[in-house]
CSV table of C-alpha atoms and ligand atoms in Angstrom, one decimal:
chain,number,residue,atom,x,y,z
T,1,MET,CA,7.0,-26.1,-4.6
T,2,ALA,CA,6.2,-22.5,-4.1
T,3,GLU,CA,2.5,-22.0,-3.8
T,4,VAL,CA,1.5,-18.8,-2.1
T,5,SER,CA,-1.7,-18.6,0.0
T,6,LEU,CA,-3.2,-15.7,1.7
T,7,LYS,CA,-6.0,-16.5,4.1
T,8,GLY,CA,-8.1,-13.8,5.7
T,9,VAL,CA,-5.2,-11.4,5.5
T,10,LYS,CA,-5.7,-8.0,7.0
T,11,LYS,CA,-3.5,-5.0,7.5
T,12,SER,CA,-4.0,-1.9,9.6
T,13,PHE,CA,-1.8,1.1,10.0
T,14,GLY,CA,-2.8,2.5,13.4
T,15,ARG,CA,-6.5,2.3,13.4
T,16,VAL,CA,-7.0,2.4,9.7
T,17,GLU,CA,-7.7,-0.9,8.0
T,18,ILE,CA,-6.0,-0.9,4.6
T,19,ILE,CA,-6.3,-4.6,3.7
T,20,LYS,CA,-9.7,-5.8,4.6
T,21,GLY,CA,-9.6,-9.6,4.6
T,22,VAL,CA,-8.0,-11.0,1.4
T,23,ASP,CA,-8.1,-14.7,0.3
T,24,ILE,CA,-5.8,-15.5,-2.7
T,25,HIS,CA,-4.3,-18.8,-3.6
T,26,ILE,CA,-1.4,-18.7,-6.1
T,27,ASN,CA,-0.3,-22.0,-7.7
T,28,ASP,CA,3.3,-23.1,-8.1
T,29,GLY,CA,4.8,-21.5,-11.2
T,30,GLU,CA,1.8,-19.2,-11.7
T,31,PHE,CA,2.2,-15.5,-12.8
T,32,VAL,CA,-0.4,-13.5,-10.9
T,33,VAL,CA,-0.9,-9.8,-11.3
T,34,PHE,CA,-2.4,-7.6,-8.6
T,35,VAL,CA,-4.0,-4.7,-10.3
T,36,GLY,CA,-6.1,-1.8,-9.0
T,37,PRO,CA,-6.0,2.0,-8.7
T,38,SER,CA,-3.4,3.9,-6.8
T,39,GLY,CA,-3.8,3.5,-3.0
T,40,CYS,CA,-5.9,0.4,-3.1
T,41,GLY,CA,-3.3,-1.6,-1.2
T,42,LYS,CA,-1.3,-3.5,-3.8
T,43,SER,CA,2.2,-2.6,-2.5
T,44,THR,CA,1.1,-3.2,1.1
T,45,LEU,CA,-0.1,-6.7,0.1
T,46,LEU,CA,3.1,-7.4,-1.7
T,47,ARG,CA,5.3,-6.1,1.1
T,48,MET,CA,3.4,-8.4,3.5
T,49,ILE,CA,4.3,-11.3,1.3
T,50,ALA,CA,7.9,-10.2,1.2
T,51,GLY,CA,8.0,-9.8,5.0
T,52,LEU,CA,8.6,-6.0,4.8
T,53,GLU,CA,5.3,-5.3,6.7
T,54,ASP,CA,3.8,-7.5,9.4
T,55,ILE,CA,0.4,-9.1,8.9
T,56,THR,CA,-2.2,-7.7,11.3
T,57,GLU,CA,-4.5,-10.7,10.9
T,58,GLY,CA,-4.8,-13.9,8.9
T,59,THR,CA,-2.1,-16.3,7.6
T,60,LEU,CA,0.4,-16.3,4.8
T,61,GLU,CA,1.8,-19.6,3.5
T,62,ILE,CA,4.7,-19.9,1.1
T,63,GLY,CA,5.5,-23.4,-0.2
T,64,GLY,CA,3.0,-24.9,2.3
T,65,ARG,CA,4.4,-23.4,5.5
T,66,VAL,CA,3.1,-20.5,7.5
T,67,VAL,CA,5.7,-17.6,7.2
T,68,ASN,CA,3.9,-14.8,9.1
T,69,GLN,CA,6.7,-14.7,11.6
T,70,LEU,CA,9.7,-15.3,9.3
T,71,GLN,CA,12.2,-12.7,8.3
T,72,PRO,CA,12.2,-11.6,4.6
T,73,LYS,CA,15.4,-13.5,3.8
T,74,GLN,CA,14.0,-16.7,5.3
T,75,ARG,CA,10.9,-16.7,3.0
T,76,GLY,CA,12.6,-17.5,-0.3
T,77,VAL,CA,11.3,-14.4,-2.1
T,78,ALA,CA,13.1,-11.7,-4.1
T,79,MET,CA,11.5,-8.4,-4.8
T,80,VAL,CA,12.0,-5.9,-7.6
T,81,PHE,CA,10.8,-2.3,-6.9
T,82,GLN,CA,9.7,0.5,-9.1
T,83,SER,CA,12.8,2.6,-8.3
T,84,TYR,CA,15.8,0.6,-9.5
T,85,ALA,CA,17.5,0.2,-6.2
T,86,ILE,CA,20.9,-0.2,-7.8
T,87,PHE,CA,24.1,1.5,-6.6
T,88,PRO,CA,25.6,4.2,-8.9
T,89,HIS,CA,29.2,3.6,-7.8
T,90,MET,CA,29.1,-0.1,-8.6
T,91,THR,CA,29.4,-1.8,-12.0
T,92,VAL,CA,26.6,-3.8,-13.3
T,93,ARG,CA,28.5,-7.0,-12.3
T,94,GLU,CA,28.9,-5.7,-8.7
T,95,ASN,CA,25.3,-4.7,-8.6
T,96,ILE,CA,24.0,-8.0,-9.7
T,97,ALA,CA,26.3,-9.8,-7.3
T,98,PHE,CA,25.4,-7.5,-4.4
T,99,GLY,CA,23.0,-10.0,-2.7
T,100,LEU,CA,25.6,-12.7,-3.0
T,101,THR,CA,28.4,-10.4,-1.6
T,102,ILE,CA,26.2,-9.7,1.4
T,103,ALA,CA,25.6,-13.5,1.8
T,104,ARG,CA,29.5,-14.0,1.7
T,105,ALA,CA,29.2,-16.2,-1.4
T,106,SER,CA,32.5,-17.5,-2.8
T,107,LYS,CA,34.1,-15.7,-5.8
T,108,GLN,CA,33.4,-18.6,-8.0
T,109,GLU,CA,29.7,-18.9,-7.0
T,110,LYS,CA,29.4,-15.1,-7.6
T,111,GLN,CA,30.9,-15.4,-11.1
T,112,GLN,CA,28.8,-18.3,-12.1
T,113,LYS,CA,25.5,-16.8,-10.8
T,114,VAL,CA,26.2,-13.4,-12.3
T,115,ALA,CA,27.0,-15.0,-15.6
T,116,GLU,CA,23.8,-17.0,-15.6
T,117,ALA,CA,21.7,-13.9,-14.7
T,118,ALA,CA,23.4,-11.8,-17.4
T,119,ARG,CA,22.8,-14.5,-20.0
T,120,ILE,CA,19.1,-14.8,-19.1
T,121,LEU,CA,18.7,-11.1,-19.3
T,122,GLN,CA,21.0,-10.7,-22.4
T,123,MET,CA,23.2,-8.2,-20.8
T,124,GLU,CA,26.6,-10.0,-20.8
T,125,HIS,CA,28.1,-7.1,-22.8
T,126,LEU,CA,27.0,-4.5,-20.1
T,127,LEU,CA,28.6,-6.1,-17.1
T,128,ASP,CA,31.5,-3.6,-16.7
T,129,ARG,CA,29.4,-0.5,-17.2
T,130,ARG,CA,28.1,1.7,-14.4
T,131,PRO,CA,24.4,2.5,-14.0
T,132,SER,CA,24.9,6.1,-15.4
T,133,GLN,CA,25.9,4.4,-18.7
T,134,LEU,CA,22.6,2.4,-18.9
T,135,SER,CA,19.1,3.2,-20.1
T,136,GLY,CA,16.2,3.0,-17.7
T,137,GLY,CA,15.2,-0.4,-19.0
T,138,GLN,CA,18.7,-1.8,-18.6
T,139,ARG,CA,18.9,-0.5,-15.0
T,140,GLN,CA,15.7,-2.3,-14.2
T,141,ARG,CA,17.2,-5.4,-15.7
T,142,VAL,CA,20.2,-5.1,-13.3
T,143,ALA,CA,17.7,-5.1,-10.4
T,144,ILE,CA,16.0,-8.1,-11.9
T,145,GLY,CA,19.4,-9.8,-12.3
T,146,ARG,CA,20.1,-9.3,-8.7
T,147,ALA,CA,16.8,-10.9,-7.8
T,148,ILE,CA,17.6,-13.9,-10.2
T,149,THR,CA,20.9,-14.6,-8.5
T,150,ARG,CA,19.1,-15.3,-5.2
T,151,LYS,CA,17.2,-18.2,-6.9
T,152,PRO,CA,14.0,-17.3,-5.1
T,153,ALA,CA,11.0,-19.6,-4.9
T,154,VAL,CA,8.8,-16.5,-5.6
T,155,PHE,CA,9.5,-13.3,-7.4
T,156,LEU,CA,7.7,-10.2,-6.3
T,157,PHE,CA,7.5,-7.2,-8.6
T,158,ASP,CA,6.2,-3.8,-7.5
T,159,GLU,CA,5.4,-1.7,-10.6
T,160,PRO,CA,8.8,-2.4,-12.1
T,161,LEU,CA,8.0,-0.6,-15.4
T,162,SER,CA,6.3,2.5,-14.1
T,163,ASN,CA,9.4,4.7,-14.4
T,164,LEU,CA,9.9,3.8,-18.1
T,165,ASP,CA,8.6,5.6,-21.1
T,166,ALA,CA,5.9,3.9,-23.2
T,167,ALA,CA,8.1,2.3,-25.8
T,168,LEU,CA,10.5,0.9,-23.3
T,169,ARG,CA,7.7,-0.3,-21.2
T,170,MET,CA,6.4,-2.5,-24.0
T,171,ASP,CA,9.9,-4.0,-24.6
T,172,MET,CA,10.4,-4.7,-20.9
T,173,ARG,CA,6.9,-6.2,-20.7
T,174,MET,CA,7.8,-8.7,-23.3
T,175,GLU,CA,11.1,-9.3,-21.6
T,176,ILE,CA,9.4,-10.1,-18.3
T,177,GLY,CA,7.1,-12.4,-20.2
T,178,ARG,CA,10.1,-14.2,-21.6
T,179,LEU,CA,11.9,-14.3,-18.3
T,180,ARG,CA,8.9,-15.9,-16.8
T,181,ARG,CA,8.7,-18.6,-19.5
T,182,GLN,CA,12.5,-19.3,-19.0
T,183,LEU,CA,12.5,-19.4,-15.2
T,184,GLY,CA,9.0,-20.9,-14.5
T,185,THR,CA,9.1,-19.5,-11.0
T,186,THR,CA,6.0,-18.3,-9.2
T,187,MET,CA,5.7,-14.6,-9.8
T,188,ILE,CA,3.5,-11.9,-8.2
T,189,TYR,CA,3.5,-8.7,-10.1
T,190,VAL,CA,1.8,-5.5,-9.0
T,191,THR,CA,0.8,-2.8,-11.4
T,192,HIS,CA,-1.9,-0.1,-11.9
T,193,ASP,CA,-1.5,-0.7,-15.7
T,194,GLN,CA,-4.3,-2.9,-17.1
T,195,VAL,CA,-2.3,-3.6,-20.3
T,196,GLU,CA,0.5,-5.1,-18.2
T,197,ALA,CA,-2.1,-7.1,-16.2
T,198,MET,CA,-3.9,-8.4,-19.3
T,199,THR,CA,-0.7,-9.3,-21.2
T,200,LEU,CA,1.4,-10.9,-18.5
T,201,ALA,CA,-1.0,-12.6,-16.1
T,202,ASP,CA,-2.1,-16.2,-15.9
T,203,ARG,CA,-4.6,-14.8,-13.5
T,204,ILE,CA,-5.4,-11.3,-12.4
T,205,VAL,CA,-6.5,-10.2,-8.9
T,206,VAL,CA,-8.4,-6.9,-9.2
T,207,LEU,CA,-8.2,-4.9,-6.0
T,208,LYS,CA,-10.2,-1.9,-4.8
T,209,ASP,CA,-10.0,-0.3,-1.3
T,210,GLY,CA,-8.1,-3.3,0.2
T,211,GLN,CA,-10.6,-5.9,-1.1
T,212,VAL,CA,-10.5,-8.4,-3.9
T,213,MET,CA,-13.1,-7.5,-6.5
T,214,GLN,CA,-12.5,-10.5,-8.7
T,215,ILE,CA,-9.8,-13.1,-9.5
T,216,GLY,CA,-9.6,-14.8,-12.9
T,217,ALA,CA,-7.9,-15.3,-16.2
T,218,PRO,CA,-7.5,-12.0,-18.1
T,219,MET,CA,-10.2,-12.9,-20.7
T,220,GLU,CA,-12.5,-14.2,-18.1
T,221,LEU,CA,-12.4,-10.8,-16.3
T,222,TYR,CA,-12.7,-8.9,-19.6
T,223,HIS,CA,-15.7,-10.9,-20.9
T,224,GLU,CA,-17.4,-11.7,-17.6
T,225,PRO,CA,-16.6,-9.0,-15.1
T,226,ALA,CA,-18.2,-9.8,-11.7
T,227,ASN,CA,-19.1,-6.1,-11.1
T,228,ARG,CA,-19.1,-2.7,-12.5
T,229,PHE,CA,-15.7,-1.8,-11.0
T,230,VAL,CA,-13.9,-4.7,-12.8
T,231,ALA,CA,-15.9,-4.0,-16.0
T,232,GLY,CA,-14.7,-0.4,-16.0
T,233,PHE,CA,-11.2,-1.1,-15.0
T,234,LEU,CA,-10.2,-3.5,-17.7
T,235,GLY,CA,-10.3,-2.4,-21.4
T,236,ALA,CA,-9.4,0.8,-23.1
T,237,PRO,CA,-11.2,3.1,-23.8
T,238,SER,CA,-13.2,2.1,-20.7
T,239,MET,CA,-16.6,0.4,-20.9
T,240,ASN,CA,-19.5,2.8,-21.3
T,241,PHE,CA,-22.1,2.8,-18.5
T,242,LEU,CA,-25.6,4.1,-19.3
T,243,ASN,CA,-28.3,4.7,-16.7
T,244,VAL,CA,-31.3,2.7,-17.9
T,245,ASP,CA,-34.8,1.9,-16.8
T,246,VAL,CA,-35.8,-1.7,-16.1
T,247,LEU,CA,-38.9,-2.0,-18.2
T,248,ASP,CA,-39.6,-5.6,-17.7
T,249,LEU,CA,-38.0,-8.8,-16.2
T,250,ASP,CA,-38.2,-12.4,-17.1
T,251,GLY,CA,-36.2,-15.3,-15.6
T,252,GLU,CA,-32.9,-14.6,-17.1
T,253,ALA,CA,-33.1,-11.3,-18.8
T,254,ALA,CA,-34.3,-7.7,-18.3
T,255,MET,CA,-35.8,-5.4,-20.9
T,256,VAL,CA,-34.1,-2.0,-20.5
T,257,GLY,CA,-34.1,1.3,-22.2
T,258,ASN,CA,-34.1,5.1,-21.8
T,259,GLN,CA,-34.7,8.1,-24.0
T,260,SER,CA,-31.5,7.5,-26.0
T,261,LEU,CA,-31.7,3.7,-26.1
T,262,GLU,CA,-34.4,1.6,-27.8
T,263,PRO,CA,-35.7,-1.2,-25.5
T,264,ILE,CA,-33.3,-4.2,-25.5
T,265,ARG,CA,-33.2,-7.5,-23.7
T,266,VAL,CA,-30.0,-8.1,-21.7
T,267,ALA,CA,-29.1,-11.2,-19.6
T,268,THR,CA,-29.1,-10.5,-15.9
T,269,ARG,CA,-26.5,-13.1,-15.0
T,270,GLY,CA,-28.2,-13.8,-11.7
T,271,ARG,CA,-27.9,-10.2,-10.6
T,272,PRO,CA,-30.9,-8.6,-8.8
T,273,PHE,CA,-33.1,-6.0,-10.6
T,274,ARG,CA,-36.5,-4.6,-10.0
T,275,LYS,CA,-39.1,-4.0,-12.6
T,276,GLY,CA,-39.6,-0.2,-12.7
T,277,GLY,CA,-36.2,0.3,-11.1
T,278,LYS,CA,-32.9,1.6,-12.5
T,279,ALA,CA,-29.9,-0.3,-13.8
T,280,ILE,CA,-26.6,0.4,-15.4
T,281,LEU,CA,-25.9,-0.9,-18.9
T,282,GLY,CA,-22.3,-1.6,-19.8
T,283,VAL,CA,-21.2,-1.6,-23.4
T,284,ARG,CA,-17.6,-1.6,-24.6
T,285,PRO,CA,-16.7,1.1,-27.1
T,286,GLN,CA,-15.4,-1.5,-29.5
T,287,TYR,CA,-18.7,-3.3,-29.7
T,288,LEU,CA,-20.5,-0.2,-31.1
T,289,ARG,CA,-21.2,0.0,-34.8
T,290,ALA,CA,-22.5,2.9,-36.8
T,291,VAL,CA,-25.6,2.1,-38.8
T,292,GLN,CA,-28.0,3.8,-41.2
T,293,SER,CA,-30.6,6.2,-39.8
T,294,GLY,CA,-33.6,4.4,-38.4
T,295,LYS,CA,-31.7,1.2,-37.6
T,296,GLY,CA,-29.8,2.2,-34.5
T,297,LEU,CA,-30.3,1.2,-30.9
T,298,LEU,CA,-28.6,4.4,-29.7
T,299,HIS,CA,-28.9,8.0,-31.0
T,300,GLY,CA,-26.0,10.4,-30.5
T,301,ILE,CA,-24.4,13.6,-31.7
T,302,VAL,CA,-20.7,13.6,-32.3
T,303,ALA,CA,-18.9,15.9,-29.8
T,304,HIS,CA,-15.3,15.0,-30.7
T,305,ALA,CA,-13.5,12.4,-32.8
T,306,GLU,CA,-9.9,11.2,-32.6
T,307,ARG,CA,-8.3,9.5,-35.7
T,308,LEU,CA,-5.5,7.2,-34.6
T,309,GLY,CA,-5.0,5.6,-37.9
T,310,SER,CA,-5.8,2.0,-36.9
T,311,GLU,CA,-9.0,3.1,-35.1
T,312,THR,CA,-11.2,6.1,-34.6
T,313,VAL,CA,-12.5,7.0,-31.2
T,314,VAL,CA,-15.6,9.1,-31.1
T,315,ASP,CA,-17.1,10.9,-28.1
T,316,LEU,CA,-20.9,11.2,-28.5
T,317,SER,CA,-23.5,13.1,-26.6
T,318,LEU,CA,-26.8,11.1,-26.1
T,319,ARG,CA,-30.3,12.5,-25.9
T,320,ASP,CA,-30.2,12.3,-22.1
T,321,ASN,CA,-26.9,14.3,-22.2
T,322,SER,CA,-24.9,11.3,-21.1
T,323,GLU,CA,-21.6,10.6,-22.8
T,324,LEU,CA,-20.8,7.6,-25.0
T,325,ILE,CA,-17.5,6.5,-26.4
T,326,ALA,CA,-17.4,4.5,-29.6
T,327,ALA,CA,-14.2,2.9,-31.0
T,328,PHE,CA,-14.3,1.9,-34.7
T,329,ASP,CA,-11.4,-0.3,-35.9
T,330,GLU,CA,-10.8,1.7,-39.1
T,331,ASP,CA,-10.0,5.3,-40.1
T,332,LYS,CA,-13.3,7.3,-40.4
T,333,VAL,CA,-14.0,11.0,-40.6
T,334,PHE,CA,-16.6,12.4,-38.2
T,335,GLU,CA,-17.4,16.1,-37.6
T,336,PRO,CA,-18.7,17.6,-34.4
T,337,GLY,CA,-22.5,17.9,-34.7
T,338,ASP,CA,-22.9,14.8,-36.9
T,339,ALA,CA,-25.9,12.7,-35.9
T,340,LEU,CA,-25.0,9.1,-35.5
T,341,GLU,CA,-27.0,6.0,-34.9
T,342,LEU,CA,-25.3,3.0,-33.3
T,343,THR,CA,-26.0,-0.6,-32.7
T,344,PHE,CA,-24.4,-3.4,-30.8
T,345,ASP,CA,-24.7,-7.1,-30.1
T,346,THR,CA,-26.9,-7.1,-26.9
T,347,ALA,CA,-25.4,-10.5,-25.9
T,348,LEU,CA,-22.1,-8.6,-25.3
T,349,ALA,CA,-23.7,-6.0,-23.1
T,350,HIS,CA,-23.6,-6.2,-19.3
T,351,LEU,CA,-26.3,-5.2,-16.8
T,352,PHE,CA,-25.3,-4.0,-13.3
T,353,PRO,CA,-27.4,-3.1,-10.3
T,354,ASP,CA,-27.7,0.7,-9.8
T,355,GLU,CA,-27.0,0.7,-6.1
T,356,GLY,CA,-24.7,-1.3,-3.7
T,357,GLU,CA,-21.4,-0.4,-2.3
T,358,LEU,CA,-19.4,-2.2,-5.0
T,359,GLN,CA,-21.0,-0.3,-7.8
T,360,THR,CA,-19.3,3.0,-7.5
T,361,HIS,CA,-16.0,3.8,-9.0
O,401,ADP,N1,3.4,2.9,6.4
O,401,ADP,C1,2.2,3.3,6.2
O,401,ADP,N2,1.5,4.0,7.2
O,401,ADP,C2,0.3,4.5,7.0
O,401,ADP,N3,-0.4,4.3,5.9
O,401,ADP,C3,0.2,3.6,4.9
O,401,ADP,C4,1.5,3.1,5.0
O,401,ADP,N4,1.8,2.5,3.8
O,401,ADP,C5,0.7,2.6,3.0
O,401,ADP,N5,-0.3,3.3,3.6
O,401,ADP,C6,-1.6,3.6,3.1
O,401,ADP,O1,-2.2,2.4,2.7
O,401,ADP,C7,-2.9,2.6,1.5
O,401,ADP,C8,-2.5,1.6,0.4
O,401,ADP,O2,-1.2,2.0,0.0
O,401,ADP,P1,-0.4,1.1,-1.0
O,401,ADP,O3,-0.4,-0.3,-0.6
O,401,ADP,O4,0.9,1.8,-1.2
O,401,ADP,O5,-1.3,1.3,-2.3
O,401,ADP,P2,-0.9,1.0,-3.9
O,401,ADP,O6,0.4,0.3,-3.9
O,401,ADP,O7,-2.1,0.2,-4.3
O,401,ADP,O8,-0.9,2.3,-4.6
O,401,ADP,C9,-2.8,4.0,1.1
O,401,ADP,O9,-3.9,4.7,1.6
O,401,ADP,C10,-1.5,4.5,1.9
O,401,ADP,O10,-1.6,5.8,2.2
O,402,MG,MG1,2.2,0.8,-4.9
């Protein structure tokens, strides 16, 4: 059993509070991704779980016992860092075995555990090489191999793919997905990359300024973001946010519009709005469709278009001078200055309050 529970966890460096009271429960065998912008406290949180930083306030439980005061090696966790942390003068075999060597494991145990890790990571043929003879992805696999030999109850990954180029990153992402299915161990994975979060996680924890913004399955967060920050963080290109006027309100929906947007009815999802007030309308670029003149909800002028082959991303300027991004899933030709009318399924739009501390990003 290796559940991980954070209860009211806080961290201050000097007088600055970096982690501001975090509650997260991770189930045994679950793959949870902490995602958020640089500096939001992801590494600090992970290092507290690893035992590399002490916990200022709150409790941390691993496998049902409070571990706040335990040394890293007593916690049953293994951590893989962004920088590979492997030794250039040692072979792959020696690097993978390093933790076992330190723990004075027998030669036989070392051989057996290194062989197993190498098999899982499909690097048996690389065991006698030195790190200089490996690609970045292979080096990171050596670091993962070392973590595997420790048979941890929880794997911790801190941006393990950030130093790799895009193509390798995708390979390694799939490799980590495979590793996870093979090992079934609880994994906590930190990244600022929303694609890694979306593709690897059972559940994502979105963090901002040391606070949890939302926890949920990737598609839950994508389709039902709790706030504007989460809405804007997941999805590429990012969700469009339009400043709109609240024209009318009924029980479950608001009528909104502005000089670029025809009045539409959007579900309020229990959020507070005021008739005559302002709101922010969120529409994903992929939900916009170009329509014939006179039939659109939005009226824009093409500022710039990018043809990517499989999709076309268009940057439009609206009547109120705000910017709108549309992504069409086909190759289309647009010229700067083209007038374009767009429509979208209003059931897929989100309405967020205009003010409130969680609304900025
Ligand atoms: N040892 C430290 N002393 C003081 N401030 C720190 C220390 N470690 C991290 N911080 C600060 O804590 C904040 C969160 O850092 P970090 O957890 O590394 O963020 P992330 O991993 O999300 O990019 C940052 O503002 C960082 O400067
Ligand atoms: Mg970090």
